[in-house]
Tab-separated table of C-alpha atoms and ligand atoms in Angstrom:
chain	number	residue	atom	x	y	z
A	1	UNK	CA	-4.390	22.777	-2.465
A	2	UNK	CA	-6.112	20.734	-0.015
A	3	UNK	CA	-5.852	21.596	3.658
A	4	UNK	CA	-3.186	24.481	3.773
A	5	UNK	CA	-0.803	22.621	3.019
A	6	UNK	CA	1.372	25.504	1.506
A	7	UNK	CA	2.137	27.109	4.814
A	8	UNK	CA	5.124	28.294	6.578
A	9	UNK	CA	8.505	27.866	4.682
A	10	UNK	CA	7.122	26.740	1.524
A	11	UNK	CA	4.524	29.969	1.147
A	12	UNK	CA	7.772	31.916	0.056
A	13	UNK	CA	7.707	29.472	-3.543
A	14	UNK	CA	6.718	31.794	-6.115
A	15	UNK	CA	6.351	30.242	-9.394
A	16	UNK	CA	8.417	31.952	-12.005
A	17	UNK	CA	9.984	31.418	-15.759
A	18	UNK	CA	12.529	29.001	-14.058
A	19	UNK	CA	9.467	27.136	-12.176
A	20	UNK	CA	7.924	26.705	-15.096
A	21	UNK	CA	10.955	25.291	-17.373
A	22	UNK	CA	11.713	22.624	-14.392
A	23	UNK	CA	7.818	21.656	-14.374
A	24	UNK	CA	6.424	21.874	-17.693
A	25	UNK	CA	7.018	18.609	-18.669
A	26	UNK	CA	5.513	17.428	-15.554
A	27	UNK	CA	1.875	18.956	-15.944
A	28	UNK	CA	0.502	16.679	-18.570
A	29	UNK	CA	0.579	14.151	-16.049
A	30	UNK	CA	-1.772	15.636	-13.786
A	31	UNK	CA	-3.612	18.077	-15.812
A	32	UNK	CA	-7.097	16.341	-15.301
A	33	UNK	CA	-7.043	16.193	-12.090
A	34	UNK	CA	-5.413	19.905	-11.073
A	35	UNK	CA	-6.573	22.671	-12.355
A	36	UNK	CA	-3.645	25.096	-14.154
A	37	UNK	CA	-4.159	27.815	-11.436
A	38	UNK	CA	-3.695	25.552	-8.523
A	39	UNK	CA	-1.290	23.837	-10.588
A	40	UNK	CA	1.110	27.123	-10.096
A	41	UNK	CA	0.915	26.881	-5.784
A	42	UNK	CA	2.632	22.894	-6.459
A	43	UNK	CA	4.735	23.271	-9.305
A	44	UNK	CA	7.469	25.780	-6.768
A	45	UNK	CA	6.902	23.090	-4.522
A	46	UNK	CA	7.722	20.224	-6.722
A	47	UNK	CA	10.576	21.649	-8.323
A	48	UNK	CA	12.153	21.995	-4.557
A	49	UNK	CA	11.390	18.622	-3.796
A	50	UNK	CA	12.852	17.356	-7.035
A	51	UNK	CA	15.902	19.459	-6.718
A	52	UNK	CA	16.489	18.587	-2.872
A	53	UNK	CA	16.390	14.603	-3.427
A	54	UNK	CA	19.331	15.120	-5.946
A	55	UNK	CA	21.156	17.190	-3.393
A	56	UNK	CA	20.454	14.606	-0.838
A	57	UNK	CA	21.023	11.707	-3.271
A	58	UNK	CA	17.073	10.547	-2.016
A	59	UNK	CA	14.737	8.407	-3.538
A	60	UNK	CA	10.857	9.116	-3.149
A	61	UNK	CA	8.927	5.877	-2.852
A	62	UNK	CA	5.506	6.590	-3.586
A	63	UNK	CA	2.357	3.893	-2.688
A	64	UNK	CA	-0.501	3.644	-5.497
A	65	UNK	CA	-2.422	5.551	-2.849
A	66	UNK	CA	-0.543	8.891	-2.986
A	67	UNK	CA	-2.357	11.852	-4.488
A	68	UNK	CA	-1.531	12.391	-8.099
A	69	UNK	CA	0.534	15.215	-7.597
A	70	UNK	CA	2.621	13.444	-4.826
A	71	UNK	CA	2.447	9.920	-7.307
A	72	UNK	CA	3.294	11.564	-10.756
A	73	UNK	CA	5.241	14.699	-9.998
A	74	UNK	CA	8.179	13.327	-6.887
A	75	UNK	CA	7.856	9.887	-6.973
A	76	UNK	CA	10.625	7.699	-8.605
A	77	UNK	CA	9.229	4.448	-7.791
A	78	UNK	CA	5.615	3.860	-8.063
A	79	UNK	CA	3.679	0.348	-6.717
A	80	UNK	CA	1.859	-1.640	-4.029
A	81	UNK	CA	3.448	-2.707	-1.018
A	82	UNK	CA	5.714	-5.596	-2.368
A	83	UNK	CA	6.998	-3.529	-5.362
A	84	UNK	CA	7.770	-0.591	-3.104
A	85	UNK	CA	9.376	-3.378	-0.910
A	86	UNK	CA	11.723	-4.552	-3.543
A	87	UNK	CA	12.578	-1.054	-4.748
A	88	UNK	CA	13.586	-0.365	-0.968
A	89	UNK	CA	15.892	-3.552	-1.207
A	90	UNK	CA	17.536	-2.596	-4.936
A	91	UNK	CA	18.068	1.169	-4.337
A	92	UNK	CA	21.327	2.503	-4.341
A	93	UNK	CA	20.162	6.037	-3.005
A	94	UNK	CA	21.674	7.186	0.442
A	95	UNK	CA	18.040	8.318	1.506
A	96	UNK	CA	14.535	7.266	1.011
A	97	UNK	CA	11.602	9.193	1.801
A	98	UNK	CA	8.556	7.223	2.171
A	99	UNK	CA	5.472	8.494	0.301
A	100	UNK	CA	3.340	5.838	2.459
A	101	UNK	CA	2.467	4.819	5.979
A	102	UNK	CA	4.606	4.198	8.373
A	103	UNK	CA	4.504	0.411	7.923
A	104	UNK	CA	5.930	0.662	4.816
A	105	UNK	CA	8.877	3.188	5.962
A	106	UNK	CA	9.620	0.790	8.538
A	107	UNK	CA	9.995	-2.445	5.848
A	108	UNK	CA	12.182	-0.032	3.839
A	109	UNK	CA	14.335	0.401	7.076
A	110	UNK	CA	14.392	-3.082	7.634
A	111	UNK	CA	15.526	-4.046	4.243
A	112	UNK	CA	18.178	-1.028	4.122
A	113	UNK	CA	19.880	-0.592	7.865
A	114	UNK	CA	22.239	1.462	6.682
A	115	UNK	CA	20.000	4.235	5.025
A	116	UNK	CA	18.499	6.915	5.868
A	117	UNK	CA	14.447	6.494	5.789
A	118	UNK	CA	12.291	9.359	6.271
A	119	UNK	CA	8.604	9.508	6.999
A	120	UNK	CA	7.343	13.055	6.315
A	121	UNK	CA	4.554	12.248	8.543
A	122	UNK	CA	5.363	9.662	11.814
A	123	UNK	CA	1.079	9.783	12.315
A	124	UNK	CA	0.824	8.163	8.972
A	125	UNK	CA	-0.312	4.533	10.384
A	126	UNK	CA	-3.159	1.599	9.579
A	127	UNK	CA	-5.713	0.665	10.799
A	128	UNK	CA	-4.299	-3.048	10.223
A	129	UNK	CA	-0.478	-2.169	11.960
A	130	UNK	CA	-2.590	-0.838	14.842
A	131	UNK	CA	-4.160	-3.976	15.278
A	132	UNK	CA	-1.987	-6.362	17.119
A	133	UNK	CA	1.532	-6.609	18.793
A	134	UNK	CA	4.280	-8.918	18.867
A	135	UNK	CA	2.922	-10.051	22.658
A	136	UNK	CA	-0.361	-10.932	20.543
A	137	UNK	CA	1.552	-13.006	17.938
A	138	UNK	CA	3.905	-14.598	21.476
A	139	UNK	CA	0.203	-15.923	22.603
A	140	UNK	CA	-1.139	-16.902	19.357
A	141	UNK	CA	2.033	-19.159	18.684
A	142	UNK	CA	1.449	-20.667	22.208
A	143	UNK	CA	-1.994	-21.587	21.164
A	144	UNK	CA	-1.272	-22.999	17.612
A	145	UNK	CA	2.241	-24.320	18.364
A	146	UNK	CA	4.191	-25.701	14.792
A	147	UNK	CA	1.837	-23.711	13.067
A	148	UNK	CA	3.733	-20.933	10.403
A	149	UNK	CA	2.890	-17.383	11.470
A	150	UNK	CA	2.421	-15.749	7.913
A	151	UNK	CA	1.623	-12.496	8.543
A	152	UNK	CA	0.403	-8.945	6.144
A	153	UNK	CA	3.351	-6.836	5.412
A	154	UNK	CA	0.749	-4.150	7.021
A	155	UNK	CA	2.118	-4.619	10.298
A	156	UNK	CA	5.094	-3.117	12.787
A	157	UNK	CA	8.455	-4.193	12.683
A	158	UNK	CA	7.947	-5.912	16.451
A	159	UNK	CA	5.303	-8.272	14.832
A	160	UNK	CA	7.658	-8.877	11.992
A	161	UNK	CA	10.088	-9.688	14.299
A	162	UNK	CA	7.948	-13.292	15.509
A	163	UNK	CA	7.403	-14.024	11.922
A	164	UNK	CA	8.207	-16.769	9.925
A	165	UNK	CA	7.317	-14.807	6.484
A	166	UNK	CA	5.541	-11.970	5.332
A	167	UNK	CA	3.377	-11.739	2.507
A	168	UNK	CA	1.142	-8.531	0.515
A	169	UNK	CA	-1.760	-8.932	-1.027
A	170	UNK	CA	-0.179	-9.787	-4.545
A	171	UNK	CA	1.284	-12.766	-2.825
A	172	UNK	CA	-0.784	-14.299	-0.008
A	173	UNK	CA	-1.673	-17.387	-1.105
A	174	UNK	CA	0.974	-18.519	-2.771
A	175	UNK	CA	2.863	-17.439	0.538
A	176	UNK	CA	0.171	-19.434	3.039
A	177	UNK	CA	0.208	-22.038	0.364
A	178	UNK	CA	4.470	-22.305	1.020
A	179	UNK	CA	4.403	-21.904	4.266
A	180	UNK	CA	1.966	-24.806	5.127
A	181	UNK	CA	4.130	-27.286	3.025
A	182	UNK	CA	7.888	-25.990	4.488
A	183	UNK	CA	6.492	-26.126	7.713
A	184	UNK	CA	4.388	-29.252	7.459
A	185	UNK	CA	1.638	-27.908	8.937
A	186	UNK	CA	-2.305	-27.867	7.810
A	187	UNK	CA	-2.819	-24.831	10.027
A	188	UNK	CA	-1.408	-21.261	9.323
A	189	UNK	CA	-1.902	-18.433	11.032
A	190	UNK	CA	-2.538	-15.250	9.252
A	191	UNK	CA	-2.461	-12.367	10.184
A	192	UNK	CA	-3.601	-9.509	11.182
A	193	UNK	CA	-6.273	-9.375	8.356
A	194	UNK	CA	-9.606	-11.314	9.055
A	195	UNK	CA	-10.939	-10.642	5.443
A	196	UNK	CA	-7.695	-10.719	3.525
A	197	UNK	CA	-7.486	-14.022	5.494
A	198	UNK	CA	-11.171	-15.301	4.597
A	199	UNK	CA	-10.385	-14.294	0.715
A	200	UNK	CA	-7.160	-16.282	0.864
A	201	UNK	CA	-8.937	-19.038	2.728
A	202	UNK	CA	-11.432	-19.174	-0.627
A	203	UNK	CA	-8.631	-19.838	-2.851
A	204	UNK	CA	-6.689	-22.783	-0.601
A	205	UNK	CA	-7.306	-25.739	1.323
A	206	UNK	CA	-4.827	-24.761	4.094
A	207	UNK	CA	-7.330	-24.323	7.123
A	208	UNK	CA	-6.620	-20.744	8.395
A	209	UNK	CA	-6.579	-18.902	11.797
A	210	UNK	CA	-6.375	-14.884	11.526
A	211	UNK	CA	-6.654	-11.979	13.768
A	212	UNK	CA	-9.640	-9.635	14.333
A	213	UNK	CA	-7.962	-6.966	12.100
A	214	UNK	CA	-8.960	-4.852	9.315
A	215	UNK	CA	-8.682	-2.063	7.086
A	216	UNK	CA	-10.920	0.914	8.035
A	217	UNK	CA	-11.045	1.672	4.423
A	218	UNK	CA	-11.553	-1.421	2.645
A	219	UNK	CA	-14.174	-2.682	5.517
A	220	UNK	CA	-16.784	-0.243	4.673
A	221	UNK	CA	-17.292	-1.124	1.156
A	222	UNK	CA	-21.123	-3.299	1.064
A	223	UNK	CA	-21.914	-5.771	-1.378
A	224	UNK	CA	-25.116	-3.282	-2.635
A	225	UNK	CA	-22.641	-0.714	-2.785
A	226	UNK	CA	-21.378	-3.089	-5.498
A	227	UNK	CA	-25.007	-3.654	-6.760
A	228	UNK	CA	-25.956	0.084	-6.382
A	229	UNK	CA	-23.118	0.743	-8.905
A	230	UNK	CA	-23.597	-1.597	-11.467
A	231	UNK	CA	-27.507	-0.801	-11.333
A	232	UNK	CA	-26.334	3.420	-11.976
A	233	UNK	CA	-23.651	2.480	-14.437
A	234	UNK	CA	-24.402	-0.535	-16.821
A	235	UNK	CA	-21.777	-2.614	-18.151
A	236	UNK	CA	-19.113	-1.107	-15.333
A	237	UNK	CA	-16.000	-3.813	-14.615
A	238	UNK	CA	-15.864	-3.899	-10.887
A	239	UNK	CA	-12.275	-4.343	-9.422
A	240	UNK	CA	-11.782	-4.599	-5.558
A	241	UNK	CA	-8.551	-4.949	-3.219
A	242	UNK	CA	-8.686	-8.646	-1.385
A	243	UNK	CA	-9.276	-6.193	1.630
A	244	UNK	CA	-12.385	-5.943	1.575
A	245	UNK	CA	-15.377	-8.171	3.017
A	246	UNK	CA	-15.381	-11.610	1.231
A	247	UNK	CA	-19.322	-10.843	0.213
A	248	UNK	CA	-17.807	-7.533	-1.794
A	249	UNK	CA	-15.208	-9.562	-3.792
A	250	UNK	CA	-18.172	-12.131	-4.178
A	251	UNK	CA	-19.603	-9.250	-6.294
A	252	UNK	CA	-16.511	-7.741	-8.359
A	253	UNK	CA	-15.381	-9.103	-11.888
A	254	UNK	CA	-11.888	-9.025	-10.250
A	255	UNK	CA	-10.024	-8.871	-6.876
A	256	UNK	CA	-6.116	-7.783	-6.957
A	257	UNK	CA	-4.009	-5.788	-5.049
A	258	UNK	CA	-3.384	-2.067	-6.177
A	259	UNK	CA	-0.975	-2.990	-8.891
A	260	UNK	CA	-2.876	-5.841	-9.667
A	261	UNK	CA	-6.259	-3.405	-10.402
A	262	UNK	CA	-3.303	-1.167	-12.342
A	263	UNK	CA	-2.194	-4.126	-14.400
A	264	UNK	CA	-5.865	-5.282	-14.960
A	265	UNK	CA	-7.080	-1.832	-16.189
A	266	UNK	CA	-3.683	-1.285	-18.374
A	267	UNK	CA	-3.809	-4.775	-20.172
A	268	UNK	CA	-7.814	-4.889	-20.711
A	269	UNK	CA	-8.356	-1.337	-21.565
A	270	UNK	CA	-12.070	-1.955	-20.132
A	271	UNK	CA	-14.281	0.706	-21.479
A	272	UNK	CA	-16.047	2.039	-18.045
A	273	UNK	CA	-14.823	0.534	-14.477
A	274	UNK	CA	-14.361	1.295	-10.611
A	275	UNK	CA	-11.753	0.426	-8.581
A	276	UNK	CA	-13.411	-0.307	-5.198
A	277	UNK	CA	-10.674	0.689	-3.082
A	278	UNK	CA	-8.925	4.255	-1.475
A	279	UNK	CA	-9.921	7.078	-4.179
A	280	UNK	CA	-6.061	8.336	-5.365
A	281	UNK	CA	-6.300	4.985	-6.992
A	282	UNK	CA	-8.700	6.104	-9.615
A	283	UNK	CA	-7.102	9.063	-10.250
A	284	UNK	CA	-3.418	7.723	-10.341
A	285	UNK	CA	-4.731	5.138	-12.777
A	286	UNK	CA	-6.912	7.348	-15.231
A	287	UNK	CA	-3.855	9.280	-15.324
A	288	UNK	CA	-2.398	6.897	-17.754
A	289	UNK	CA	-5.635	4.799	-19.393
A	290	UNK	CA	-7.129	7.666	-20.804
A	291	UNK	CA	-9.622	5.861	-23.001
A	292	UNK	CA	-11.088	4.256	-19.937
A	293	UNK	CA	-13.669	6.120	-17.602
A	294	UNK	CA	-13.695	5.811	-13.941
A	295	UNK	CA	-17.211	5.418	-11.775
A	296	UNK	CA	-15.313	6.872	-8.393
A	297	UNK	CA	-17.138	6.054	-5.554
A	298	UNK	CA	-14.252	5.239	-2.972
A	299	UNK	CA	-13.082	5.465	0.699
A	300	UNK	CA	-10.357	8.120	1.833
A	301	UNK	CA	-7.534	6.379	3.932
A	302	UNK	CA	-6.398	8.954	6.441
A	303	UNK	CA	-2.989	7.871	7.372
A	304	UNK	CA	-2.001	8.054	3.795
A	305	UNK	CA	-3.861	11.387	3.161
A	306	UNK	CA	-1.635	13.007	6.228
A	307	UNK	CA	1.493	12.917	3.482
A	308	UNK	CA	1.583	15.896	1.604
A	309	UNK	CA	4.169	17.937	-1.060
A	310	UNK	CA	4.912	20.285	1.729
A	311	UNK	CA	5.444	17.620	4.396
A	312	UNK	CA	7.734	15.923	1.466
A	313	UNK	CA	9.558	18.851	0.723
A	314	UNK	CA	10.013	19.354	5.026
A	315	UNK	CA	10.997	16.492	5.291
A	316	UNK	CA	13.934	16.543	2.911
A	317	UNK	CA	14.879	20.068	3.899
A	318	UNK	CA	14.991	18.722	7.774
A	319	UNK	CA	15.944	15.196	7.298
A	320	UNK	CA	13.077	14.468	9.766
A	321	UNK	CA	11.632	11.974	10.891
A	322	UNK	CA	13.925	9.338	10.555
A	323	UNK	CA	12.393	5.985	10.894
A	324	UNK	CA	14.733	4.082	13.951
A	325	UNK	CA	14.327	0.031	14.814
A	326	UNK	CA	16.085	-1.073	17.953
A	327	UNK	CA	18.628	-3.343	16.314
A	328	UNK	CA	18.053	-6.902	17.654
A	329	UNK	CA	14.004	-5.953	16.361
A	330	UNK	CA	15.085	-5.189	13.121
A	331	UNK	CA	17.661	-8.103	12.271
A	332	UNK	CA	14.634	-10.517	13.249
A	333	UNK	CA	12.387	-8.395	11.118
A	334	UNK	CA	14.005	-8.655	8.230
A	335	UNK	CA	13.780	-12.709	7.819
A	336	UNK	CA	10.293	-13.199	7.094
A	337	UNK	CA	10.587	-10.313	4.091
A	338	UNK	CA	13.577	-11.457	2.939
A	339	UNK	CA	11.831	-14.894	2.899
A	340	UNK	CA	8.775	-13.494	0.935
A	341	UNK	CA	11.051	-11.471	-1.371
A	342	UNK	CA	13.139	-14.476	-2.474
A	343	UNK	CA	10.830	-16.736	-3.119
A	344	UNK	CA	10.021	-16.854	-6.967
A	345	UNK	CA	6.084	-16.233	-6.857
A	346	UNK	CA	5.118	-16.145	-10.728
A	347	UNK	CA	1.874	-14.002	-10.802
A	348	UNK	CA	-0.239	-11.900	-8.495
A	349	UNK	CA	-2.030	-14.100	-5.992
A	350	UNK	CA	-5.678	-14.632	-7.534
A	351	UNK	CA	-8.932	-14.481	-5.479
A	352	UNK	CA	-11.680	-15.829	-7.911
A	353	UNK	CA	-13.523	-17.585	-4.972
A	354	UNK	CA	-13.167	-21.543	-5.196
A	355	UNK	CA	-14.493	-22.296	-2.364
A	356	UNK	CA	-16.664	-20.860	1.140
A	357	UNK	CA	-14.296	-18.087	2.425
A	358	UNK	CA	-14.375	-19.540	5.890
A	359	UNK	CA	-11.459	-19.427	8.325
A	360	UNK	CA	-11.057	-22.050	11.255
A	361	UNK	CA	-11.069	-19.165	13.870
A	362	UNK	CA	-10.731	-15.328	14.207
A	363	UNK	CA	-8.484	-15.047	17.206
A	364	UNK	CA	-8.187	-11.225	19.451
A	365	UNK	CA	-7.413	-9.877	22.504
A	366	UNK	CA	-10.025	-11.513	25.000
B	1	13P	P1	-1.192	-3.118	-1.641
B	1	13P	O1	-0.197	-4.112	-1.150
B	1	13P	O2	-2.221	-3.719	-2.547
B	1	13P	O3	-0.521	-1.941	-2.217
B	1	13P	O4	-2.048	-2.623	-0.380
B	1	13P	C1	-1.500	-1.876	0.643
B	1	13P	C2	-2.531	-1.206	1.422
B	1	13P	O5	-2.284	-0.583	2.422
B	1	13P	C3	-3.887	-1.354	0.930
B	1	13P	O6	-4.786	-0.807	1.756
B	2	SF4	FE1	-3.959	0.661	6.289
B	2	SF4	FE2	-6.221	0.480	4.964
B	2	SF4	FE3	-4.914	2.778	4.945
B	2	SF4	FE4	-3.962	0.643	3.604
B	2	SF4	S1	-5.839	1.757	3.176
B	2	SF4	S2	-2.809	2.012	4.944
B	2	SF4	S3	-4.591	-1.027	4.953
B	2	SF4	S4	-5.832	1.774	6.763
């Protein structure tokens, strides 16, 4: 188990006869990935995770990201950041732990006041949330006024809170699309993502202004990565996350967001392909396409690596740490998701390049 993680209370999980009859069932899912030796230090913890969340009547939303242990063996819902979003909004559960960054716990607080939301890890953030503040988005709105501030679900609740609508990367440009025509405007702003923004720019002729943002994983992927791979492995499908550089998805077969890769690998059953995005991905996907192989050249994303099965399993046993909004934040917040959630978007956004992926500026702090 990666970085002691079974430490301190949980060491005292022994696995046993009744270990084994809660977990069995569980092991298929993750037997390519984790050894059966190793697989005896997380089945004890897994079976006190999955007994705790019925005590505590908690769900366990887990991103595509999550390692497969944490994705296959505690999660109940499974997705991207929209799906995770809507499972937030539909849950009846009093508590829901967030198997994500802290973005993501804080748009399941948003959409659920009244529940309790639990981050096992408050240092899980992004790159992207990190990136600008709602006094950044105040400016910005000065400079562009009447222009719609659409901005990346990958962002804090205060930026939320001066935003007309949110979108995810299954739904940006349908979302900058709508929000230029309700608000009459042939400008959007979009934000905080500059390549997100220049790969939505290819696909629209709504004339884009974004943010000097980015994801530290997604950014380091090169288009001769891209070439490097297909040279080593003939015949490989290349699927990337709209995250990365606009010359990288120039090079892929096809650009989605993580359920959108899922989807594409599940319905196509290609016979060899790479998912050029954070590396749980590949795993969490092979887990269920087992007549596809995976090339796995990817980038780890730190703030989602920091959530473990102990740090689940403390977090449940402590109730800690509860994700808070101030309240006036959070009722503003909750507009522009509501606003993405209800509108009826009929596929994933699509980002087969129609045109240059050029953006009318790339605004940041001066
Ligand atoms: P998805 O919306 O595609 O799940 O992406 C979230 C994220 O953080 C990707 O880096
Ligand atoms: Fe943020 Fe990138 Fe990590 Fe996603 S992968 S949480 S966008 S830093």
């Amino acid at each position: 188990m990666a970085d002691g993680q079974i430490a301190g209370d949980v060491s005292a999980l022994a696995f046993s006869a009744e270990i084994r009859a809660k977990t069995d069932h569980l092991y298929p899912r993750v037997a390519k990935f984790i050894p059966e030796g190793e697989w005896r230090l997380y089945a004890p913890v897994i079976a006190a995770i999955n007994d705790l969340k019925k005590q505590r009547d908690a769900v366990i939303l887990a991103h595509n990201y999550m390692t497969p242990e944490i994705f296959h063996c505690v999660g109940d819902f499974m997705g991207d950041s929209l799906g995770l979003a809507k499972k937030a909004a539909a849950t009846d559960a009093k508590v829901i732990v967030q198997a994500g960054v802290h973005f993501m716990a804080e748009t399941s607080k948003i959409l659920c006041p009244e529940k309790t939301v639990l981050i096992p890890d408050l240092k899980a953030g992004c790159s992207l949330a990190a990136s600008i503040t709602g006094a950044d988005v105040r400016l910005l709105k000065q400079k562009y006024p009447g222009a719609p501030v659409v901005t990346y679900v990958n962002t804090t609740a205060d930026v939320k809170a001066e935003t007309d609508v949110c979108c995810t990367s299954s739904n940006a440009v349908e979302i900058v699309e709508w929000a230029a025509k309700e608000w009459g405007s042939d400008i959007v702003l979009f934000l905080p993502d500059q390549y997100l923004a220049r790969n939505v720019a290819a696909m629209t002729d709504v004339k884009i202004v974004t943010w000097a943002g980015s994801c530290e994983v997604h950014e380091r992927f090169t288009a001769d990565d891209i070439r490097e791979i297909r040279a080593g492995n003939p015949g490989v499908v290349v699927l990337a996350h709209p995250e990365c550089p606009p010359e990288v998805i120039a090079e892929a077969d096809f650009t989605g967001s993580t359920s959108g890769m899922n989807h594409f690998v599940k319905t196509k059953q290609p016979k060899n392909v790479v998912l050029i995005t954070e590396c749980s991905m590949s795993d969490n996907v092979a887990a269920e396409n087992p007549d596809v192989s995976f090339v796995r050249p990817c980038n780890l994303c730190p703030h989602m690596k920091r959530i473990s099965l102990p740090k689940i399993l403390r977090s449940l046993q402590t109730m800690q740490h509860e994700v808070t909004i101030d309240p006036e934040i959070l009722a503003r917040a909750r507009l522009p998701i509501e606003r993405m959630l209800a509108l009826p978007l009929k596929r994933q956004s699509m980002y087969d390049r129609q045109r240059a992926p050029e953006v009318l500026a790339v605004e940041g702090r001066a």
